[in-house]
Each structure stands twice: as C-alpha cells, then as structure tokens.
C-alpha cells in the first residue's frame, strides 16, 4: 500500500499507445473484453498524459498520426 508521501505526489505525465486486435479471432466475448479494457484505460488517463491508438486485423491502422493529449475531447473522440 502506498504511503502518504507517494499518494500526495503529483502524477507523472505518461505517453501510452493502446493496441487493439480486431481480427476475426477476437470476435464475441474476446472483443467485448478488449473494448472494456480499453475503456477502462481511457477513463484513467490524466489530462497531461498523451496517448495513441492502433488497431489491426490484416493491416495496422493508427487513429491519429501522433500521440494526442488526453483532453476530455480527445478521449471522447477515441471512444467512438
């Protein structure tokens, strides 16, 4: 369990890239679990974090060309 000093420390900005497998092998429950995991991670981002999304099936696709700030607008756009 973190001590009081650690809990009071400011959060460090993070750069994260989320990768989602959208191939046929991920259909059904697996895909729902992957989406739920991504939603959980997006909901835990701080505004000073940066993130990107990559999904793949037979080829990889980026959501944006570079990392974006985890502003409420960007996080909401990533959810769509």
Tab-separated table of N, CA, C and O in Angstrom:
chain	number	residue	atom	x	y	z
A	1	UNK	N	0.854	-1.182	0.000
A	1	UNK	CA	0.000	0.000	0.000
A	1	UNK	C	0.894	1.238	0.000
A	1	UNK	O	1.792	1.354	0.817
A	2	UNK	N	0.617	2.207	-0.913
A	2	UNK	CA	1.447	3.411	-0.982
A	2	UNK	C	1.316	4.254	0.277
A	2	UNK	O	0.250	4.375	0.868
A	3	UNK	N	2.437	4.857	0.665
A	3	UNK	CA	2.443	5.733	1.825
A	3	UNK	C	1.876	7.105	1.495
A	3	UNK	O	1.642	7.439	0.331
A	4	UNK	N	1.668	7.950	2.529
A	4	UNK	CA	1.086	9.277	2.315
A	4	UNK	C	1.902	10.163	1.377
A	4	UNK	O	1.335	10.907	0.584
A	5	UNK	N	3.236	10.078	1.447
A	5	UNK	CA	4.068	10.915	0.575
A	5	UNK	C	3.860	10.547	-0.887
A	5	UNK	O	3.767	11.428	-1.753
A	6	UNK	N	3.756	9.282	-1.174
A	6	UNK	CA	3.541	8.840	-2.547
A	6	UNK	C	2.150	9.243	-3.038
A	6	UNK	O	1.980	9.691	-4.165
A	7	UNK	N	1.166	9.111	-2.196
A	7	UNK	CA	-0.199	9.478	-2.574
A	7	UNK	C	-0.335	10.978	-2.821
A	7	UNK	O	-1.153	11.409	-3.631
A	8	UNK	N	0.469	11.789	-2.140
A	8	UNK	CA	0.402	13.245	-2.292
A	8	UNK	C	1.244	13.743	-3.465
A	8	UNK	O	1.108	14.891	-3.875
A	9	UNK	N	2.101	12.894	-4.004
A	9	UNK	CA	2.984	13.313	-5.105
A	9	UNK	C	2.168	13.551	-6.371
A	9	UNK	O	1.194	12.851	-6.632
A	10	UNK	N	2.579	14.550	-7.169
A	10	UNK	CA	1.855	14.783	-8.429
A	10	UNK	C	2.071	13.623	-9.396
A	10	UNK	O	3.123	12.986	-9.399
A	11	UNK	N	1.072	13.364	-10.200
A	11	UNK	CA	1.173	12.287	-11.194
A	11	UNK	C	2.162	12.680	-12.283
A	11	UNK	O	2.238	13.840	-12.682
A	12	UNK	N	2.933	11.725	-12.733
A	12	UNK	CA	3.886	11.943	-13.816
A	12	UNK	C	3.161	11.749	-15.140
A	12	UNK	O	2.381	10.807	-15.291
A	13	UNK	N	3.398	12.641	-16.080
A	13	UNK	CA	2.763	12.524	-17.398
A	13	UNK	C	3.232	11.242	-18.080
A	13	UNK	O	4.406	10.880	-18.001
A	14	UNK	N	2.308	10.566	-18.749
A	14	UNK	CA	2.617	9.305	-19.418
A	14	UNK	C	2.330	9.422	-20.906
A	14	UNK	O	1.428	10.142	-21.315
A	15	UNK	N	3.096	8.705	-21.680
A	15	UNK	CA	2.843	8.514	-23.108
A	15	UNK	C	2.458	7.054	-23.289
A	15	UNK	O	3.242	6.162	-22.949
A	16	UNK	N	1.258	6.812	-23.793
A	16	UNK	CA	0.747	5.452	-23.923
A	16	UNK	C	0.229	5.207	-25.334
A	16	UNK	O	-0.348	6.102	-25.952
A	17	UNK	N	0.434	3.995	-25.805
A	17	UNK	CA	-0.141	3.574	-27.075
A	17	UNK	C	-0.932	2.299	-26.804
A	17	UNK	O	-0.395	1.329	-26.280
A	18	UNK	N	-2.200	2.336	-27.128
A	18	UNK	CA	-3.077	1.190	-26.953
A	18	UNK	C	-3.196	0.469	-28.287
A	18	UNK	O	-3.437	1.102	-29.321
A	19	UNK	N	-3.048	-0.843	-28.261
A	19	UNK	CA	-3.103	-1.659	-29.481
A	19	UNK	C	-4.266	-2.636	-29.343
A	19	UNK	O	-4.358	-3.363	-28.358
A	20	UNK	N	-5.144	-2.616	-30.340
A	20	UNK	CA	-6.343	-3.452	-30.299
A	20	UNK	C	-6.377	-4.387	-31.506
A	20	UNK	O	-6.325	-3.934	-32.649
A	21	UNK	N	-6.457	-5.669	-31.235
A	21	UNK	CA	-6.569	-6.694	-32.274
A	21	UNK	C	-8.031	-6.775	-32.698
A	21	UNK	O	-8.899	-7.099	-31.900
A	22	UNK	N	-8.306	-6.452	-33.954
A	22	UNK	CA	-9.678	-6.521	-34.468
A	22	UNK	C	-9.855	-7.660	-35.472
A	22	UNK	O	-10.793	-7.656	-36.249
A	23	UNK	N	-8.961	-8.628	-35.426
A	23	UNK	CA	-9.049	-9.750	-36.361
A	23	UNK	C	-10.229	-10.650	-36.009
A	23	UNK	O	-10.818	-10.534	-34.930
A	24	UNK	N	-10.548	-11.545	-36.897
A	24	UNK	CA	-11.663	-12.450	-36.693
A	24	UNK	C	-11.554	-13.299	-35.445
A	24	UNK	O	-12.566	-13.680	-34.860
A	25	UNK	N	-10.339	-13.584	-35.005
A	25	UNK	CA	-10.160	-14.403	-33.809
A	25	UNK	C	-10.602	-13.678	-32.537
A	25	UNK	O	-10.722	-14.290	-31.488
A	26	UNK	N	-10.855	-12.373	-32.642
A	26	UNK	CA	-11.249	-11.586	-31.478
A	26	UNK	C	-12.757	-11.347	-31.405
A	26	UNK	O	-13.219	-10.505	-30.644
A	27	UNK	N	-13.529	-12.083	-32.160
A	27	UNK	CA	-14.976	-11.849	-32.170
A	27	UNK	C	-15.610	-12.269	-30.846
A	27	UNK	O	-15.036	-13.030	-30.072
A	28	UNK	N	-16.789	-11.748	-30.621
A	28	UNK	CA	-17.574	-12.139	-29.450
A	28	UNK	C	-17.023	-11.608	-28.141
A	28	UNK	O	-16.681	-10.438	-28.017
A	29	UNK	N	-16.961	-12.491	-27.158
A	29	UNK	CA	-16.573	-12.118	-25.799
A	29	UNK	C	-15.176	-11.514	-25.758
A	29	UNK	O	-14.936	-10.543	-25.038
A	30	UNK	N	-14.249	-12.058	-26.534
A	30	UNK	CA	-12.877	-11.528	-26.530
A	30	UNK	C	-12.857	-10.063	-26.925
A	30	UNK	O	-12.173	-9.253	-26.300
A	31	UNK	N	-13.606	-9.708	-27.972
A	31	UNK	CA	-13.633	-8.319	-28.414
A	31	UNK	C	-14.294	-7.431	-27.362
A	31	UNK	O	-13.837	-6.321	-27.100
A	32	UNK	N	-15.360	-7.902	-26.764
A	32	UNK	CA	-16.027	-7.119	-25.719
A	32	UNK	C	-15.089	-6.880	-24.539
A	32	UNK	O	-15.060	-5.785	-23.977
A	33	UNK	N	-14.303	-7.887	-24.170
A	33	UNK	CA	-13.346	-7.728	-23.078
A	33	UNK	C	-12.242	-6.746	-23.461
A	33	UNK	O	-11.837	-5.912	-22.640
A	34	UNK	N	-11.774	-6.817	-24.695
A	34	UNK	CA	-10.732	-5.889	-25.154
A	34	UNK	C	-11.257	-4.453	-25.151
A	34	UNK	O	-10.561	-3.523	-24.710
A	35	UNK	N	-12.481	-4.251	-25.620
A	35	UNK	CA	-13.075	-2.916	-25.624
A	35	UNK	C	-13.279	-2.406	-24.206
A	35	UNK	O	-13.055	-1.226	-23.926
A	36	UNK	N	-13.704	-3.271	-23.312
A	36	UNK	CA	-13.888	-2.871	-21.913
A	36	UNK	C	-12.551	-2.484	-21.284
A	36	UNK	O	-12.469	-1.513	-20.524
A	37	UNK	N	-11.494	-3.220	-21.613
A	37	UNK	CA	-10.170	-2.885	-21.110
A	37	UNK	C	-9.681	-1.549	-21.630
A	37	UNK	O	-9.112	-0.743	-20.890
A	38	UNK	N	-9.931	-1.290	-22.907
A	38	UNK	CA	-9.550	-0.001	-23.492
A	38	UNK	C	-10.337	1.125	-22.844
A	38	UNK	O	-9.779	2.168	-22.491
A	39	UNK	N	-11.617	0.929	-22.658
A	39	UNK	CA	-12.451	1.950	-21.999
A	39	UNK	C	-11.943	2.237	-20.588
A	39	UNK	O	-11.860	3.390	-20.167
A	40	UNK	N	-11.591	1.180	-19.858
A	40	UNK	CA	-11.055	1.347	-18.506
A	40	UNK	C	-9.778	2.179	-18.551
A	40	UNK	O	-9.611	3.122	-17.772
A	41	UNK	N	-8.879	1.851	-19.466
A	41	UNK	CA	-7.606	2.579	-19.570
A	41	UNK	C	-7.838	4.038	-19.955
A	41	UNK	O	-7.214	4.944	-19.377
A	42	UNK	N	-8.727	4.286	-20.916
A	42	UNK	CA	-9.012	5.665	-21.326
A	42	UNK	C	-9.590	6.472	-20.169
A	42	UNK	O	-9.272	7.652	-20.006
A	43	UNK	N	-10.411	5.844	-19.362
A	43	UNK	CA	-11.038	6.558	-18.247
A	43	UNK	C	-10.041	6.900	-17.141
A	43	UNK	O	-10.330	7.731	-16.290
A	44	UNK	N	-8.867	6.274	-17.162
A	44	UNK	CA	-7.856	6.520	-16.128
A	44	UNK	C	-6.767	7.487	-16.580
A	44	UNK	O	-5.831	7.757	-15.845
A	45	UNK	N	-6.873	8.018	-17.801
A	45	UNK	CA	-5.869	8.961	-18.283
A	45	UNK	C	-6.041	10.310	-17.586
A	45	UNK	O	-7.152	10.732	-17.275
A	46	UNK	N	-4.923	10.981	-17.361
A	46	UNK	CA	-4.927	12.334	-16.832
A	46	UNK	C	-4.767	13.303	-17.993
A	46	UNK	O	-4.172	12.952	-19.020
A	47	UNK	N	-5.255	14.530	-17.869
A	47	UNK	CA	-5.178	15.489	-18.979
A	47	UNK	C	-3.763	15.766	-19.487
A	47	UNK	O	-3.587	16.114	-20.648
A	48	UNK	N	-2.751	15.589	-18.653
A	48	UNK	CA	-1.367	15.838	-19.094
A	48	UNK	C	-0.732	14.609	-19.746
A	48	UNK	O	0.373	14.683	-20.248
A	49	UNK	N	-1.436	13.482	-19.770
A	49	UNK	CA	-0.951	12.294	-20.473
A	49	UNK	C	-1.147	12.485	-21.977
A	49	UNK	O	-1.939	13.316	-22.419
A	50	UNK	N	-0.428	11.694	-22.749
A	50	UNK	CA	-0.624	11.633	-24.201
A	50	UNK	C	-0.870	10.179	-24.563
A	50	UNK	O	-0.339	9.276	-23.924
A	51	UNK	N	-1.672	9.967	-25.605
A	51	UNK	CA	-1.977	8.589	-25.973
A	51	UNK	C	-2.201	8.458	-27.474
A	51	UNK	O	-2.416	9.440	-28.180
A	52	UNK	N	-2.137	7.226	-27.921
A	52	UNK	CA	-2.430	6.885	-29.301
A	52	UNK	C	-3.149	5.553	-29.337
A	52	UNK	O	-3.121	4.796	-28.367
A	53	UNK	N	-3.798	5.282	-30.452
A	53	UNK	CA	-4.499	4.019	-30.660
A	53	UNK	C	-4.044	3.412	-31.975
A	53	UNK	O	-3.926	4.111	-32.978
A	54	UNK	N	-3.802	2.125	-31.934
A	54	UNK	CA	-3.504	1.360	-33.147
A	54	UNK	C	-4.408	0.141	-33.114
A	54	UNK	O	-4.534	-0.516	-32.082
A	55	UNK	N	-5.080	-0.124	-34.205
A	55	UNK	CA	-5.839	-1.367	-34.299
A	55	UNK	C	-5.377	-2.110	-35.540
A	55	UNK	O	-4.862	-1.511	-36.472
A	56	UNK	N	-5.527	-3.410	-35.477
A	56	UNK	CA	-5.066	-4.214	-36.611
A	56	UNK	C	-5.951	-5.425	-36.818
A	56	UNK	O	-6.595	-5.916	-35.906
A	57	UNK	N	-5.993	-5.827	-38.056
A	57	UNK	CA	-6.565	-7.108	-38.463
A	57	UNK	C	-5.586	-7.653	-39.489
A	57	UNK	O	-4.535	-8.155	-39.107
A	58	UNK	N	-5.820	-7.442	-40.774
A	58	UNK	CA	-4.808	-7.860	-41.749
A	58	UNK	C	-3.806	-6.734	-42.014
A	58	UNK	O	-2.821	-6.934	-42.712
A	59	UNK	N	-4.046	-5.546	-41.469
A	59	UNK	CA	-3.086	-4.441	-41.522
A	59	UNK	C	-3.302	-3.546	-40.308
A	59	UNK	O	-4.354	-3.559	-39.687
A	60	UNK	N	-2.280	-2.771	-39.977
A	60	UNK	CA	-2.349	-1.879	-38.820
A	60	UNK	C	-2.817	-0.492	-39.252
A	60	UNK	O	-2.447	-0.003	-40.317
A	61	UNK	N	-3.632	0.132	-38.406
A	61	UNK	CA	-4.160	1.465	-38.668
A	61	UNK	C	-3.987	2.316	-37.416
A	61	UNK	O	-4.305	1.857	-36.310
A	62	UNK	N	-3.502	3.534	-37.608
A	62	UNK	CA	-3.377	4.472	-36.488
A	62	UNK	C	-4.617	5.351	-36.429
A	62	UNK	O	-5.134	5.778	-37.452
A	63	UNK	N	-5.042	5.677	-35.212
A	63	UNK	CA	-6.164	6.590	-35.022
A	63	UNK	C	-5.742	8.011	-35.379
A	63	UNK	O	-6.454	8.712	-36.078
A	64	UNK	N	-4.599	8.446	-34.900
A	64	UNK	CA	-4.024	9.746	-35.225
A	64	UNK	C	-2.579	9.513	-35.647
A	64	UNK	O	-1.978	8.503	-35.308
A	65	UNK	N	-2.002	10.477	-36.343
A	65	UNK	CA	-0.628	10.310	-36.833
A	65	UNK	C	0.404	10.369	-35.710
A	65	UNK	O	1.498	9.856	-35.844
A	66	UNK	N	0.063	10.999	-34.601
A	66	UNK	CA	0.995	11.104	-33.474
A	66	UNK	C	0.189	11.038	-32.174
A	66	UNK	O	-1.042	11.035	-32.195
A	67	UNK	N	0.888	10.988	-31.072
A	67	UNK	CA	0.216	10.968	-29.779
A	67	UNK	C	-0.562	12.269	-29.589
A	67	UNK	O	-0.125	13.332	-30.037
A	68	UNK	N	-1.696	12.188	-28.918
A	68	UNK	CA	-2.509	13.371	-28.633
A	68	UNK	C	-2.655	13.517	-27.123
A	68	UNK	O	-2.528	12.538	-26.380
A	69	UNK	N	-2.926	14.726	-26.681
A	69	UNK	CA	-3.140	14.943	-25.254
A	69	UNK	C	-4.426	14.233	-24.838
A	69	UNK	O	-5.354	14.076	-25.641
A	70	UNK	N	-4.472	13.831	-23.597
A	70	UNK	CA	-5.645	13.116	-23.083
A	70	UNK	C	-6.691	14.114	-22.591
A	70	UNK	O	-7.246	13.967	-21.501
A	71	UNK	N	-6.965	15.105	-23.402
A	71	UNK	CA	-8.019	16.073	-23.064
A	71	UNK	C	-9.353	15.350	-23.096
A	71	UNK	O	-9.494	14.313	-23.774
A	72	UNK	N	-10.341	15.872	-22.402
A	72	UNK	CA	-11.665	15.226	-22.462
A	72	UNK	C	-12.174	15.057	-23.889
A	72	UNK	O	-12.750	14.024	-24.224
A	73	UNK	N	-11.934	16.036	-24.751
A	73	UNK	CA	-12.402	15.940	-26.136
A	73	UNK	C	-11.692	14.820	-26.886
A	73	UNK	O	-12.327	14.067	-27.646
A	74	UNK	N	-10.369	14.675	-26.706
A	74	UNK	CA	-9.629	13.615	-27.397
A	74	UNK	C	-10.017	12.233	-26.873
A	74	UNK	O	-10.141	11.278	-27.647
A	75	UNK	N	-10.204	12.118	-25.568
A	75	UNK	CA	-10.601	10.823	-25.006
A	75	UNK	C	-11.987	10.443	-25.519
A	75	UNK	O	-12.224	9.298	-25.912
A	76	UNK	N	-12.890	11.399	-25.576
A	76	UNK	CA	-14.237	11.126	-26.093
A	76	UNK	C	-14.172	10.727	-27.559
A	76	UNK	O	-14.871	9.794	-27.985
A	77	UNK	N	-13.363	11.410	-28.347
A	77	UNK	CA	-13.221	11.066	-29.771
A	77	UNK	C	-12.655	9.654	-29.932
A	77	UNK	O	-13.067	8.928	-30.837
A	78	UNK	N	-11.745	9.260	-29.076
A	78	UNK	CA	-11.147	7.919	-29.160
A	78	UNK	C	-12.166	6.838	-28.832
A	78	UNK	O	-12.045	5.710	-29.314
A	79	UNK	N	-13.145	7.168	-28.043
A	79	UNK	CA	-14.158	6.178	-27.666
A	79	UNK	C	-15.083	5.834	-28.833
A	79	UNK	O	-15.768	4.827	-28.790
A	80	UNK	N	-15.123	6.653	-29.861
A	80	UNK	CA	-16.070	6.451	-30.975
A	80	UNK	C	-15.541	5.527	-32.024
A	80	UNK	O	-14.595	5.121	-32.293
